[in-house]
């Protein structure tokens, strides 16, 4: 697997975002953003990256058999990444970071996450996608819940953000298609929370049908 196939995402404001494989040359563009605390604190780490550590990461990803990683580009500039990790038995975890300060809080992360979920369904036929978000990261939590993720648990006071203890929320997104939904629930009651989340997941996939092109 390693890197995902190219996708084009048209934003509601008319701009186009490209998701495509990283190149070794891209690593230098990512390092600056991965050295800022304002980004790292939401990734549950306080360790800044270097060219050498980012190159080691690239080498790992290039030979990975259980990950699908995308570089996020706009106007030919690498601004972030999206990844599906530890994929096994049609399930994995998802994570995204927009490390370019000039492209944060513009709805790009939301569109990229929707495109990644669409790829997980259309290309990988994944059953479910796990995620985690820090409880203090209100924007990310809201974005994931709007996409159909459901909070299923929490790790209490397991991180420090801006000097304050913070919980980690455990989340899951379930592929809303009938065959995968039935596979997950096996004739058991999914509960109102997941019924509502399924509607939001359908909405995300419908949006992606209109805005995402697999190249």
CSV table of C-alpha atoms in Angstrom, one decimal:
chain,number,residue,atom,x,y,z
A,1,UNK,CA,0.0,0.0,0.0
A,2,UNK,CA,2.3,2.8,1.3
A,3,UNK,CA,0.9,5.8,-0.7
A,4,UNK,CA,-2.6,6.5,-1.9
A,5,UNK,CA,-3.6,7.1,-5.5
A,6,UNK,CA,-4.1,10.6,-6.7
A,7,UNK,CA,-7.3,12.5,-5.9
A,8,UNK,CA,-8.6,15.9,-6.8
A,9,UNK,CA,-11.0,17.6,-4.3
A,10,UNK,CA,-13.0,20.7,-5.4
A,11,UNK,CA,-13.7,22.9,-2.4
A,12,UNK,CA,-17.0,24.8,-2.0
A,13,UNK,CA,-15.2,28.1,-2.7
A,14,UNK,CA,-13.9,26.9,-6.1
A,15,UNK,CA,-10.3,26.0,-5.1
A,16,UNK,CA,-8.9,22.6,-5.8
A,17,UNK,CA,-6.9,20.4,-3.4
A,18,UNK,CA,-4.8,17.5,-4.6
A,19,UNK,CA,-4.1,14.4,-2.6
A,20,UNK,CA,-1.2,12.4,-4.0
A,21,UNK,CA,1.8,10.4,-2.9
A,22,UNK,CA,4.6,12.1,-1.1
A,23,UNK,CA,8.0,12.5,-2.7
A,24,UNK,CA,11.3,12.6,-0.9
A,25,UNK,CA,11.6,16.2,-1.9
A,26,UNK,CA,8.3,17.0,-0.1
A,27,UNK,CA,9.9,16.1,3.2
A,28,UNK,CA,11.7,19.5,3.5
A,29,UNK,CA,8.4,21.3,3.0
A,30,UNK,CA,6.8,19.4,5.9
A,31,UNK,CA,9.5,19.9,8.5
A,32,UNK,CA,8.7,23.5,9.4
A,33,UNK,CA,5.2,22.7,10.3
A,34,UNK,CA,6.2,19.7,12.3
A,35,UNK,CA,8.4,21.8,14.5
A,36,UNK,CA,5.7,24.2,15.7
A,37,UNK,CA,4.1,23.5,19.1
A,38,UNK,CA,0.8,24.9,17.8
A,39,UNK,CA,0.6,21.8,15.5
A,40,UNK,CA,2.4,19.2,17.6
A,41,UNK,CA,0.2,19.7,20.7
A,42,UNK,CA,-2.8,18.3,18.9
A,43,UNK,CA,-0.8,15.3,17.7
A,44,UNK,CA,-0.2,14.2,21.2
A,45,UNK,CA,3.5,14.9,21.1
A,46,UNK,CA,5.9,17.6,22.1
A,47,UNK,CA,8.8,16.3,20.0
A,48,UNK,CA,9.7,18.5,17.0
A,49,UNK,CA,10.7,16.7,13.8
A,50,UNK,CA,13.9,17.3,11.8
A,51,UNK,CA,14.9,16.6,8.2
A,52,UNK,CA,16.5,13.4,9.3
A,53,UNK,CA,13.5,12.1,11.3
A,54,UNK,CA,11.1,13.1,8.5
A,55,UNK,CA,13.3,11.3,6.0
A,56,UNK,CA,13.3,8.2,8.2
A,57,UNK,CA,9.5,8.5,8.4
A,58,UNK,CA,9.3,8.7,4.6
A,59,UNK,CA,11.5,5.5,4.2
A,60,UNK,CA,9.2,3.7,6.6
A,61,UNK,CA,6.0,4.7,4.8
A,62,UNK,CA,7.5,3.9,1.4
A,63,UNK,CA,7.9,0.3,2.4
A,64,UNK,CA,4.7,0.0,4.6
A,65,UNK,CA,2.2,-2.7,3.9
A,66,UNK,CA,-0.5,-1.5,6.2
A,67,UNK,CA,-0.8,2.2,5.6
A,68,UNK,CA,-2.1,4.6,2.9
A,69,UNK,CA,-0.6,8.1,3.1
A,70,UNK,CA,-1.5,11.2,1.0
A,71,UNK,CA,0.3,14.5,0.8
A,72,UNK,CA,-2.2,17.4,0.6
A,73,UNK,CA,-1.3,20.0,-2.0
A,74,UNK,CA,-2.9,23.3,-3.0
A,75,UNK,CA,-1.5,25.6,-5.6
A,76,UNK,CA,1.4,23.1,-6.0
A,77,UNK,CA,2.3,23.6,-2.3
A,78,UNK,CA,2.4,20.7,0.2
A,79,UNK,CA,0.3,21.9,3.1
A,80,UNK,CA,-0.6,18.8,5.1
A,81,UNK,CA,-1.1,15.0,5.1
A,82,UNK,CA,-3.8,12.5,5.5
A,83,UNK,CA,-3.3,8.8,6.4
A,84,UNK,CA,-5.0,5.5,7.0
A,85,UNK,CA,-2.9,3.5,9.3
A,86,UNK,CA,-2.6,-0.1,10.7
A,87,UNK,CA,-5.0,-1.4,8.1
A,88,UNK,CA,-5.9,-5.0,8.8
A,89,UNK,CA,-9.1,-7.0,8.2
A,90,UNK,CA,-10.7,-4.0,6.4
A,91,UNK,CA,-10.3,-1.7,9.5
A,92,UNK,CA,-7.7,0.9,10.4
A,93,UNK,CA,-7.1,4.3,12.0
A,94,UNK,CA,-7.2,7.7,10.4
A,95,UNK,CA,-5.3,10.9,11.0
A,96,UNK,CA,-4.8,14.3,9.3
A,97,UNK,CA,-2.7,17.3,9.9
A,98,UNK,CA,-2.7,20.7,8.0
A,99,UNK,CA,0.8,21.8,9.0
A,100,UNK,CA,0.8,25.0,6.9
A,101,UNK,CA,-0.2,27.8,9.2
A,102,UNK,CA,-1.6,29.8,6.2
A,103,UNK,CA,-4.0,27.0,5.3
A,104,UNK,CA,-5.5,26.2,8.7
A,105,UNK,CA,-9.1,27.0,9.8
A,106,UNK,CA,-10.2,27.3,6.1
A,107,UNK,CA,-12.2,24.1,5.8
A,108,UNK,CA,-9.4,22.2,3.9
A,109,UNK,CA,-9.0,19.7,6.7
A,110,UNK,CA,-12.7,18.9,6.6
A,111,UNK,CA,-12.6,18.4,2.8
A,112,UNK,CA,-9.5,16.2,3.0
A,113,UNK,CA,-11.0,14.0,5.7
A,114,UNK,CA,-14.1,13.5,3.7
A,115,UNK,CA,-12.0,12.6,0.7
A,116,UNK,CA,-10.0,10.2,2.8
A,117,UNK,CA,-13.2,8.5,4.0
A,118,UNK,CA,-14.4,8.3,0.5
A,119,UNK,CA,-11.2,6.6,-0.6
A,120,UNK,CA,-11.5,4.2,2.3
A,121,UNK,CA,-14.9,3.1,1.1
A,122,UNK,CA,-14.5,3.3,-2.7
A,123,UNK,CA,-11.0,1.9,-3.0
A,124,UNK,CA,-10.3,-0.2,0.1
A,125,UNK,CA,-13.9,-1.3,1.1
A,126,UNK,CA,-13.0,-0.6,4.7
A,127,UNK,CA,-15.6,-1.6,7.3
A,128,UNK,CA,-14.7,0.9,10.0
A,129,UNK,CA,-12.1,3.6,10.8
A,130,UNK,CA,-10.9,4.4,14.2
A,131,UNK,CA,-9.6,7.8,15.3
A,132,UNK,CA,-8.6,9.7,18.4
A,133,UNK,CA,-8.9,13.4,19.2
A,134,UNK,CA,-7.9,15.4,22.3
A,135,UNK,CA,-10.9,16.7,24.2
A,136,UNK,CA,-9.6,20.2,24.1
A,137,UNK,CA,-9.3,20.2,20.3
A,138,UNK,CA,-12.9,21.4,19.9
A,139,UNK,CA,-12.6,22.1,16.1
A,140,UNK,CA,-11.3,18.7,15.3
A,141,UNK,CA,-13.9,17.0,17.5
A,142,UNK,CA,-16.7,18.9,15.8
A,143,UNK,CA,-15.3,18.1,12.4
A,144,UNK,CA,-15.1,14.4,13.0
A,145,UNK,CA,-18.5,14.2,14.6
A,146,UNK,CA,-20.0,16.0,11.6
A,147,UNK,CA,-18.4,13.4,9.4
A,148,UNK,CA,-20.1,10.6,11.3
A,149,UNK,CA,-17.5,9.6,13.9
A,150,UNK,CA,-18.8,8.6,17.3
A,151,UNK,CA,-17.1,8.9,20.6
A,152,UNK,CA,-16.9,5.4,22.2
A,153,UNK,CA,-14.6,6.1,25.1
A,154,UNK,CA,-11.8,8.2,26.6
A,155,UNK,CA,-8.4,8.0,28.2
A,156,UNK,CA,-8.5,10.3,31.2
A,157,UNK,CA,-5.8,13.0,31.6
A,158,UNK,CA,-3.3,11.3,29.4
A,159,UNK,CA,-1.8,14.4,27.7
A,160,UNK,CA,-0.8,17.9,28.6
A,161,UNK,CA,-1.9,20.8,26.3
A,162,UNK,CA,-0.8,24.3,27.2
A,163,UNK,CA,0.0,23.2,30.7
A,164,UNK,CA,-3.4,21.6,31.3
A,165,UNK,CA,-4.2,17.9,31.6
A,166,UNK,CA,-6.3,16.7,28.7
A,167,UNK,CA,-8.4,13.6,27.9
A,168,UNK,CA,-8.1,11.6,24.6
A,169,UNK,CA,-11.4,10.7,23.1
A,170,UNK,CA,-11.6,7.4,21.2
A,171,UNK,CA,-13.8,7.5,18.1
A,172,UNK,CA,-15.0,5.2,15.3
A,173,UNK,CA,-16.5,5.8,11.9
A,174,UNK,CA,-18.5,2.9,10.4
A,175,UNK,CA,-19.0,2.5,6.6
A,176,UNK,CA,-22.7,3.3,6.1
A,177,UNK,CA,-23.1,1.0,3.1
A,178,UNK,CA,-25.6,-1.8,3.8
A,179,UNK,CA,-23.2,-4.8,3.6
A,180,UNK,CA,-20.6,-3.3,5.9
A,181,UNK,CA,-23.2,-1.9,8.3
A,182,UNK,CA,-24.8,-5.3,8.7
A,183,UNK,CA,-21.4,-6.9,9.0
A,184,UNK,CA,-20.5,-4.7,12.0
A,185,UNK,CA,-23.8,-5.0,13.9
A,186,UNK,CA,-24.8,-8.6,13.1
A,187,UNK,CA,-28.5,-8.1,13.9
A,188,UNK,CA,-27.8,-6.3,17.1
A,189,UNK,CA,-29.2,-2.9,18.0
A,190,UNK,CA,-26.8,-0.2,17.0
A,191,UNK,CA,-28.4,2.5,19.1
A,192,UNK,CA,-29.7,6.0,18.3
A,193,UNK,CA,-26.2,7.5,18.4
A,194,UNK,CA,-24.9,5.3,15.6
A,195,UNK,CA,-28.2,5.6,13.6
A,196,UNK,CA,-27.7,9.4,13.5
A,197,UNK,CA,-24.0,9.1,12.7
A,198,UNK,CA,-24.8,6.8,9.8
A,199,UNK,CA,-26.9,9.7,8.3
A,200,UNK,CA,-23.9,12.0,8.6
A,201,UNK,CA,-21.6,9.4,7.1
A,202,UNK,CA,-23.9,9.1,4.1
A,203,UNK,CA,-23.9,12.9,3.8
A,204,UNK,CA,-20.1,12.9,3.6
A,205,UNK,CA,-20.0,10.2,0.9
A,206,UNK,CA,-22.7,12.1,-1.1
A,207,UNK,CA,-20.6,15.2,-0.8
A,208,UNK,CA,-17.5,13.3,-2.0
A,209,UNK,CA,-19.4,11.9,-5.0
A,210,UNK,CA,-19.8,15.5,-6.1
A,211,UNK,CA,-16.4,16.9,-5.1
A,212,UNK,CA,-13.8,14.1,-5.2
A,213,UNK,CA,-12.3,12.7,-8.4
A,214,UNK,CA,-10.1,9.6,-8.3
A,215,UNK,CA,-7.5,10.3,-11.0
